[in-house]
mmCIF file with all atom_site columns, C-alpha atoms in Angstrom:
data_model
loop_
_atom_site.group_PDB
_atom_site.id
_atom_site.type_symbol
_atom_site.label_atom_id
_atom_site.label_alt_id
_atom_site.label_comp_id
_atom_site.label_asym_id
_atom_site.label_entity_id
_atom_site.label_seq_id
_atom_site.pdbx_PDB_ins_code
_atom_site.Cartn_x
_atom_site.Cartn_y
_atom_site.Cartn_z
_atom_site.occupancy
_atom_site.B_iso_or_equiv
_atom_site.pdbx_formal_charge
_atom_site.auth_seq_id
_atom_site.auth_comp_id
_atom_site.auth_asym_id
_atom_site.auth_atom_id
_atom_site.pdbx_PDB_model_num
ATOM 1   C CA . UNK A 1 1   ? 0.000  0.000  0.000   1.00 76.00 ? 575 UNK A CA 1
ATOM 2   C CA . UNK A 1 2   ? 2.835  2.388  0.899   1.00 76.00 ? 576 UNK A CA 1
ATOM 3   C CA . UNK A 1 3   ? 4.640  1.603  -2.365  1.00 81.00 ? 577 UNK A CA 1
ATOM 4   C CA . UNK A 1 4   ? 1.424  2.315  -4.303  1.00 80.00 ? 578 UNK A CA 1
ATOM 5   C CA . UNK A 1 5   ? 1.037  5.727  -2.571  1.00 77.00 ? 579 UNK A CA 1
ATOM 6   C CA . UNK A 1 6   ? 4.689  6.587  -3.240  1.00 79.00 ? 580 UNK A CA 1
ATOM 7   C CA . UNK A 1 7   ? 4.326  5.674  -6.932  1.00 81.00 ? 581 UNK A CA 1
ATOM 8   C CA . UNK A 1 8   ? 1.013  7.494  -7.363  1.00 80.00 ? 582 UNK A CA 1
ATOM 9   C CA . UNK A 1 9   ? 2.217  10.733 -5.735  1.00 79.00 ? 583 UNK A CA 1
ATOM 10  C CA . UNK A 1 10  ? 5.749  10.432 -7.138  1.00 81.00 ? 584 UNK A CA 1
ATOM 11  C CA . UNK A 1 11  ? 7.252  10.682 -3.641  1.00 79.00 ? 585 UNK A CA 1
ATOM 12  C CA . UNK A 1 12  ? 10.475 9.317  -2.250  1.00 83.00 ? 586 UNK A CA 1
ATOM 13  C CA . UNK A 1 13  ? 10.684 7.158  0.850   1.00 82.00 ? 587 UNK A CA 1
ATOM 14  C CA . UNK A 1 14  ? 11.775 10.034 3.109   1.00 82.00 ? 588 UNK A CA 1
ATOM 15  C CA . UNK A 1 15  ? 9.036  12.373 1.878   1.00 82.00 ? 589 UNK A CA 1
ATOM 16  C CA . UNK A 1 16  ? 6.404  9.711  2.421   1.00 77.00 ? 590 UNK A CA 1
ATOM 17  C CA . UNK A 1 17  ? 7.729  8.875  5.890   1.00 80.00 ? 591 UNK A CA 1
ATOM 18  C CA . UNK A 1 18  ? 7.745  12.568 6.833   1.00 81.00 ? 592 UNK A CA 1
ATOM 19  C CA . UNK A 1 19  ? 4.150  12.984 5.664   1.00 78.00 ? 593 UNK A CA 1
ATOM 20  C CA . UNK A 1 20  ? 2.987  9.932  7.634   1.00 77.00 ? 594 UNK A CA 1
ATOM 21  C CA . UNK A 1 21  ? 4.814  11.153 10.742  1.00 77.00 ? 595 UNK A CA 1
ATOM 22  C CA . UNK A 1 22  ? 3.176  14.556 10.373  1.00 74.00 ? 596 UNK A CA 1
ATOM 23  C CA . UNK A 1 23  ? -0.280 12.970 10.043  1.00 74.00 ? 597 UNK A CA 1
ATOM 24  C CA . UNK A 1 24  ? 0.336  10.831 13.111  1.00 72.00 ? 598 UNK A CA 1
ATOM 25  C CA . UNK A 1 25  ? 1.336  13.879 15.149  1.00 70.00 ? 599 UNK A CA 1
ATOM 26  C CA . UNK A 1 26  ? -1.816 15.716 14.063  1.00 68.00 ? 600 UNK A CA 1
ATOM 27  C CA . UNK A 1 27  ? -3.991 12.783 15.148  1.00 61.00 ? 601 UNK A CA 1
ATOM 28  C CA . UNK A 1 28  ? -2.724 12.546 18.696  1.00 58.00 ? 602 UNK A CA 1
ATOM 29  C CA . UNK A 1 29  ? 0.966  12.904 18.990  1.00 51.00 ? 603 UNK A CA 1
ATOM 30  C CA . UNK A 1 30  ? 3.839  10.496 19.007  1.00 49.00 ? 604 UNK A CA 1
ATOM 31  C CA . UNK A 1 31  ? 3.504  7.456  21.187  1.00 50.00 ? 605 UNK A CA 1
ATOM 32  C CA . UNK A 1 32  ? 7.060  6.294  20.865  1.00 48.00 ? 606 UNK A CA 1
ATOM 33  C CA . UNK A 1 33  ? 10.215 7.865  19.419  1.00 48.00 ? 607 UNK A CA 1
ATOM 34  C CA . UNK A 1 34  ? 12.509 5.433  17.604  1.00 49.00 ? 608 UNK A CA 1
ATOM 35  C CA . UNK A 1 35  ? 16.063 5.095  18.813  1.00 47.00 ? 609 UNK A CA 1
ATOM 36  C CA . UNK A 1 36  ? 18.803 6.664  16.683  1.00 48.00 ? 610 UNK A CA 1
ATOM 37  C CA . UNK A 1 37  ? 20.433 3.370  15.758  1.00 50.00 ? 611 UNK A CA 1
ATOM 38  C CA . UNK A 1 38  ? 17.159 1.873  14.517  1.00 46.00 ? 612 UNK A CA 1
ATOM 39  C CA . UNK A 1 39  ? 17.247 3.857  11.259  1.00 48.00 ? 613 UNK A CA 1
ATOM 40  C CA . UNK A 1 40  ? 17.345 1.717  8.159   1.00 50.00 ? 614 UNK A CA 1
ATOM 41  C CA . UNK A 1 41  ? 20.691 2.024  6.381   1.00 50.00 ? 615 UNK A CA 1
ATOM 42  C CA . UNK A 1 42  ? 18.988 2.967  3.104   1.00 49.00 ? 616 UNK A CA 1
ATOM 43  C CA . UNK A 1 43  ? 17.357 5.965  4.784   1.00 50.00 ? 617 UNK A CA 1
ATOM 44  C CA . UNK A 1 44  ? 20.378 7.054  6.809   1.00 51.00 ? 618 UNK A CA 1
ATOM 45  C CA . UNK A 1 45  ? 22.531 6.982  3.666   1.00 52.00 ? 619 UNK A CA 1
ATOM 46  C CA . UNK A 1 46  ? 20.429 9.733  2.103   1.00 51.00 ? 620 UNK A CA 1
ATOM 47  C CA . UNK A 1 47  ? 20.426 12.024 5.135   1.00 52.00 ? 621 UNK A CA 1
ATOM 48  C CA . UNK A 1 48  ? 23.357 14.425 5.092   1.00 57.00 ? 622 UNK A CA 1
ATOM 49  C CA . UNK A 1 49  ? 24.427 16.835 7.791   1.00 66.00 ? 623 UNK A CA 1
ATOM 50  C CA . UNK A 1 50  ? 25.773 20.209 6.671   1.00 71.00 ? 624 UNK A CA 1
ATOM 51  C CA . UNK A 1 51  ? 29.135 20.867 8.296   1.00 81.00 ? 625 UNK A CA 1
ATOM 52  C CA . UNK A 1 52  ? 29.834 24.243 9.820   1.00 90.00 ? 626 UNK A CA 1
ATOM 53  C CA . UNK A 1 53  ? 31.416 26.533 7.249   1.00 91.00 ? 627 UNK A CA 1
ATOM 54  C CA . UNK A 1 54  ? 34.275 28.997 7.749   1.00 93.00 ? 628 UNK A CA 1
ATOM 55  C CA . UNK A 1 55  ? 35.028 32.013 5.554   1.00 94.00 ? 629 UNK A CA 1
ATOM 56  C CA . UNK A 1 56  ? 38.509 32.582 4.216   1.00 95.00 ? 630 UNK A CA 1
ATOM 57  C CA . UNK A 1 57  ? 40.084 35.487 2.331   1.00 95.00 ? 631 UNK A CA 1
ATOM 58  C CA . UNK A 1 58  ? 42.371 34.644 -0.599  1.00 95.00 ? 632 UNK A CA 1
ATOM 59  C CA . UNK A 1 59  ? 44.820 37.269 -1.892  1.00 95.00 ? 633 UNK A CA 1
ATOM 60  C CA . UNK A 1 60  ? 43.831 36.710 -5.546  1.00 95.00 ? 634 UNK A CA 1
ATOM 61  C CA . UNK A 1 61  ? 41.015 38.411 -7.387  1.00 94.00 ? 635 UNK A CA 1
ATOM 62  C CA . UNK A 1 62  ? 39.762 39.697 -10.735 1.00 93.00 ? 636 UNK A CA 1
ATOM 63  C CA . UNK A 1 63  ? 42.875 41.815 -11.113 1.00 93.00 ? 637 UNK A CA 1
ATOM 64  C CA . UNK A 1 64  ? 44.930 38.595 -11.176 1.00 92.00 ? 638 UNK A CA 1
ATOM 65  C CA . UNK A 1 65  ? 42.716 36.938 -13.784 1.00 92.00 ? 639 UNK A CA 1
ATOM 66  C CA . UNK A 1 66  ? 41.272 34.139 -11.645 1.00 93.00 ? 640 UNK A CA 1
ATOM 67  C CA . UNK A 1 67  ? 37.896 32.481 -12.062 1.00 93.00 ? 641 UNK A CA 1
ATOM 68  C CA . UNK A 1 68  ? 35.696 30.439 -9.731  1.00 94.00 ? 642 UNK A CA 1
ATOM 69  C CA . UNK A 1 69  ? 36.725 27.255 -11.503 1.00 94.00 ? 643 UNK A CA 1
ATOM 70  C CA . UNK A 1 70  ? 40.448 28.002 -11.130 1.00 93.00 ? 644 UNK A CA 1
ATOM 71  C CA . UNK A 1 71  ? 40.035 28.732 -7.413  1.00 94.00 ? 645 UNK A CA 1
ATOM 72  C CA . UNK A 1 72  ? 37.977 25.586 -6.874  1.00 94.00 ? 646 UNK A CA 1
ATOM 73  C CA . UNK A 1 73  ? 40.504 23.489 -8.810  1.00 94.00 ? 647 UNK A CA 1
ATOM 74  C CA . UNK A 1 74  ? 43.401 24.788 -6.707  1.00 93.00 ? 648 UNK A CA 1
ATOM 75  C CA . UNK A 1 75  ? 41.551 24.213 -3.429  1.00 93.00 ? 649 UNK A CA 1
ATOM 76  C CA . UNK A 1 76  ? 40.551 20.678 -4.439  1.00 94.00 ? 650 UNK A CA 1
ATOM 77  C CA . UNK A 1 77  ? 44.060 19.796 -5.653  1.00 94.00 ? 651 UNK A CA 1
ATOM 78  C CA . UNK A 1 78  ? 46.022 21.372 -2.805  1.00 91.00 ? 652 UNK A CA 1
ATOM 79  C CA . UNK A 1 79  ? 43.783 20.871 0.234   1.00 89.00 ? 653 UNK A CA 1
ATOM 80  C CA . UNK A 1 80  ? 41.831 17.739 -0.667  1.00 90.00 ? 654 UNK A CA 1
ATOM 81  C CA . UNK A 1 81  ? 38.463 19.333 0.091   1.00 91.00 ? 655 UNK A CA 1
ATOM 82  C CA . UNK A 1 82  ? 35.577 18.027 -2.020  1.00 91.00 ? 656 UNK A CA 1
ATOM 83  C CA . UNK A 1 83  ? 34.479 20.377 -4.799  1.00 91.00 ? 657 UNK A CA 1
ATOM 84  C CA . UNK A 1 84  ? 30.858 20.312 -3.597  1.00 90.00 ? 658 UNK A CA 1
ATOM 85  C CA . UNK A 1 85  ? 32.005 21.437 -0.129  1.00 90.00 ? 659 UNK A CA 1
ATOM 86  C CA . UNK A 1 86  ? 33.413 24.715 -1.478  1.00 92.00 ? 660 UNK A CA 1
ATOM 87  C CA . UNK A 1 87  ? 30.525 27.101 -0.961  1.00 87.00 ? 661 UNK A CA 1
ATOM 88  C CA . UNK A 1 88  ? 30.596 30.835 -1.522  1.00 90.00 ? 662 UNK A CA 1
ATOM 89  C CA . UNK A 1 89  ? 33.262 31.950 -4.011  1.00 93.00 ? 663 UNK A CA 1
ATOM 90  C CA . UNK A 1 90  ? 33.019 35.749 -4.105  1.00 94.00 ? 664 UNK A CA 1
ATOM 91  C CA . UNK A 1 91  ? 35.725 37.148 -6.387  1.00 94.00 ? 665 UNK A CA 1
ATOM 92  C CA . UNK A 1 92  ? 36.463 40.830 -5.823  1.00 94.00 ? 666 UNK A CA 1
ATOM 93  C CA . UNK A 1 93  ? 39.058 42.971 -7.586  1.00 93.00 ? 667 UNK A CA 1
ATOM 94  C CA . UNK A 1 94  ? 41.933 42.453 -5.118  1.00 94.00 ? 668 UNK A CA 1
ATOM 95  C CA . UNK A 1 95  ? 40.821 39.323 -3.221  1.00 95.00 ? 669 UNK A CA 1
ATOM 96  C CA . UNK A 1 96  ? 38.343 36.441 -3.047  1.00 94.00 ? 670 UNK A CA 1
ATOM 97  C CA . UNK A 1 97  ? 36.172 35.172 -0.204  1.00 95.00 ? 671 UNK A CA 1
ATOM 98  C CA . UNK A 1 98  ? 35.421 31.448 -0.023  1.00 95.00 ? 672 UNK A CA 1
ATOM 99  C CA . UNK A 1 99  ? 33.550 29.251 2.445   1.00 94.00 ? 673 UNK A CA 1
ATOM 100 C CA . UNK A 1 100 ? 35.132 25.919 3.338   1.00 93.00 ? 674 UNK A CA 1
ATOM 101 C CA . UNK A 1 101 ? 34.168 23.280 5.918   1.00 91.00 ? 675 UNK A CA 1
ATOM 102 C CA . UNK A 1 102 ? 35.410 23.899 9.440   1.00 90.00 ? 676 UNK A CA 1
ATOM 103 C CA . UNK A 1 103 ? 38.390 21.912 10.657  1.00 89.00 ? 677 UNK A CA 1
ATOM 104 C CA . UNK A 1 104 ? 41.085 22.556 8.069   1.00 89.00 ? 678 UNK A CA 1
ATOM 105 C CA . UNK A 1 105 ? 44.335 21.042 9.381   1.00 91.00 ? 679 UNK A CA 1
ATOM 106 C CA . UNK A 1 106 ? 47.043 23.581 10.205  1.00 92.00 ? 680 UNK A CA 1
ATOM 107 C CA . UNK A 1 107 ? 49.610 22.044 7.831   1.00 93.00 ? 681 UNK A CA 1
ATOM 108 C CA . UNK A 1 108 ? 47.220 22.339 4.873   1.00 92.00 ? 682 UNK A CA 1
ATOM 109 C CA . UNK A 1 109 ? 46.344 25.907 5.907   1.00 91.00 ? 683 UNK A CA 1
ATOM 110 C CA . UNK A 1 110 ? 50.071 26.836 5.954   1.00 93.00 ? 684 UNK A CA 1
ATOM 111 C CA . UNK A 1 111 ? 50.578 25.094 2.612   1.00 93.00 ? 685 UNK A CA 1
ATOM 112 C CA . UNK A 1 112 ? 47.744 27.115 1.022   1.00 92.00 ? 686 UNK A CA 1
ATOM 113 C CA . UNK A 1 113 ? 49.457 30.343 2.100   1.00 92.00 ? 687 UNK A CA 1
ATOM 114 C CA . UNK A 1 114 ? 52.394 29.518 -0.182  1.00 92.00 ? 688 UNK A CA 1
ATOM 115 C CA . UNK A 1 115 ? 50.510 28.285 -3.277  1.00 92.00 ? 689 UNK A CA 1
ATOM 116 C CA . UNK A 1 116 ? 50.604 30.608 -6.290  1.00 92.00 ? 690 UNK A CA 1
ATOM 117 C CA . UNK A 1 117 ? 47.689 31.199 -8.647  1.00 90.00 ? 691 UNK A CA 1
ATOM 118 C CA . UNK A 1 118 ? 48.374 33.300 -11.760 1.00 88.00 ? 692 UNK A CA 1
ATOM 119 C CA . UNK A 1 119 ? 51.794 34.233 -10.237 1.00 90.00 ? 693 UNK A CA 1
ATOM 120 C CA . UNK A 1 120 ? 50.101 35.586 -7.088  1.00 92.00 ? 694 UNK A CA 1
ATOM 121 C CA . UNK A 1 121 ? 50.366 33.916 -3.670  1.00 92.00 ? 695 UNK A CA 1
ATOM 122 C CA . UNK A 1 122 ? 47.070 32.615 -2.359  1.00 92.00 ? 696 UNK A CA 1
ATOM 123 C CA . UNK A 1 123 ? 47.964 33.886 1.167   1.00 92.00 ? 697 UNK A CA 1
ATOM 124 C CA . UNK A 1 124 ? 44.794 32.413 2.701   1.00 94.00 ? 698 UNK A CA 1
ATOM 125 C CA . UNK A 1 125 ? 43.505 34.033 5.907   1.00 94.00 ? 699 UNK A CA 1
ATOM 126 C CA . UNK A 1 126 ? 40.622 32.984 8.100   1.00 94.00 ? 700 UNK A CA 1
ATOM 127 C CA . UNK A 1 127 ? 37.982 35.682 8.496   1.00 92.00 ? 701 UNK A CA 1
ATOM 128 C CA . UNK A 1 128 ? 36.577 36.164 11.954  1.00 84.00 ? 702 UNK A CA 1
ATOM 129 C CA . UNK A 1 129 ? 32.825 36.040 12.472  1.00 73.00 ? 703 UNK A CA 1
ATOM 130 C CA . UNK A 1 130 ? 32.785 39.674 13.590  1.00 66.00 ? 704 UNK A CA 1
ATOM 131 C CA . UNK A 1 131 ? 34.866 41.092 10.715  1.00 54.00 ? 705 UNK A CA 1
ATOM 132 C CA . UNK A 1 132 ? 32.013 43.454 9.769   1.00 55.00 ? 706 UNK A CA 1
ATOM 133 C CA . UNK A 1 133 ? 32.081 45.242 13.147  1.00 54.00 ? 707 UNK A CA 1
ATOM 134 C CA . UNK A 1 134 ? 34.641 47.800 11.975  1.00 56.00 ? 708 UNK A CA 1
ATOM 135 C CA . UNK A 1 135 ? 32.656 48.530 8.828   1.00 59.00 ? 709 UNK A CA 1
ATOM 136 C CA . UNK A 1 136 ? 29.450 48.972 10.861  1.00 59.00 ? 710 UNK A CA 1
ATOM 137 C CA . UNK A 1 137 ? 31.091 51.369 13.330  1.00 60.00 ? 711 UNK A CA 1
ATOM 138 C CA . UNK A 1 138 ? 32.451 53.435 10.421  1.00 67.00 ? 712 UNK A CA 1
ATOM 139 C CA . UNK A 1 139 ? 28.941 53.706 9.009   1.00 67.00 ? 713 UNK A CA 1
ATOM 140 C CA . UNK A 1 140 ? 27.635 54.919 12.381  1.00 68.00 ? 714 UNK A CA 1
ATOM 141 C CA . UNK A 1 141 ? 30.374 57.560 12.528  1.00 69.00 ? 715 UNK A CA 1
ATOM 142 C CA . UNK A 1 142 ? 29.559 58.743 8.995   1.00 69.00 ? 716 UNK A CA 1
ATOM 143 C CA . UNK A 1 143 ? 25.885 58.970 9.871   1.00 69.00 ? 717 UNK A CA 1
ATOM 144 C CA . UNK A 1 144 ? 26.640 61.075 12.978  1.00 68.00 ? 718 UNK A CA 1
ATOM 145 C CA . UNK A 1 145 ? 28.958 63.362 11.000  1.00 67.00 ? 719 UNK A CA 1
ATOM 146 C CA . UNK A 1 146 ? 26.334 63.847 8.278   1.00 66.00 ? 720 UNK A CA 1
ATOM 147 C CA . UNK A 1 147 ? 23.621 64.640 10.815  1.00 65.00 ? 721 UNK A CA 1
ATOM 148 C CA . UNK A 1 148 ? 25.891 67.282 12.417  1.00 62.00 ? 722 UNK A CA 1
ATOM 149 C CA . UNK A 1 149 ? 26.559 68.831 9.016   1.00 60.00 ? 723 UNK A CA 1
ATOM 150 C CA . UNK A 1 150 ? 22.880 68.864 8.112   1.00 62.00 ? 724 UNK A CA 1
ATOM 151 C CA . UNK A 1 151 ? 21.961 70.584 11.374  1.00 58.00 ? 725 UNK A CA 1
ATOM 152 C CA . UNK A 1 152 ? 24.393 73.472 10.753  1.00 57.00 ? 726 UNK A CA 1
ATOM 153 C CA . UNK A 1 153 ? 23.502 76.528 8.763   1.00 57.00 ? 727 UNK A CA 1
ATOM 154 C CA . UNK A 1 154 ? 24.752 76.014 5.171   1.00 56.00 ? 728 UNK A CA 1
ATOM 155 C CA . UNK A 1 155 ? 26.024 79.602 5.017   1.00 57.00 ? 729 UNK A CA 1
ATOM 156 C CA . UNK A 1 156 ? 28.532 78.826 7.774   1.00 55.00 ? 730 UNK A CA 1
ATOM 157 C CA . UNK A 1 157 ? 29.983 75.736 6.055   1.00 55.00 ? 731 UNK A CA 1
ATOM 158 C CA . UNK A 1 158 ? 32.081 77.812 3.581   1.00 56.00 ? 732 UNK A CA 1
ATOM 159 C CA . UNK A 1 159 ? 30.737 75.881 0.619   1.00 54.00 ? 733 UNK A CA 1
ATOM 160 C CA . UNK A 1 160 ? 31.141 77.323 -2.853  1.00 54.00 ? 734 UNK A CA 1
ATOM 161 C CA . UNK A 1 161 ? 27.956 77.827 -4.755  1.00 52.00 ? 735 UNK A CA 1
ATOM 162 C CA . UNK A 1 162 ? 27.738 75.872 -7.989  1.00 55.00 ? 736 UNK A CA 1
ATOM 163 C CA . UNK A 1 163 ? 26.464 78.013 -10.865 1.00 48.00 ? 737 UNK A CA 1
#
């Protein structure tokens, strides 16, 4: 019966199981939670856990003629990380920001500092989670300065009139 429902609705096993679990909860709650090790191996093979990601700054960018593919190729070849685990690749003019899984070994990290891409050292650096704090405080200072300027009389600012 379950196979017939899955075929008719074009659902996978996990989707069907989730729907049945949801219906059971609506009808009166769970009576018993299965233990973690009871999961069928076919189901547990399809469930993947996203690892925590860390942002890194690479000292190569558009100015050096790199592309996302080149950066991914270098990271796969030199660090051994899986291509699908390289997330954000944001290439700026002077540098690139990439997201890699947490837990990069120190020896690989040091090795990546010395690798050259397009005759430019990769010089990888880990970005801290609060790296935008400085930028935010600068924006607050600019806003305060602008509000002080706007509150002053324009005649006293010694601005030249544009004709």
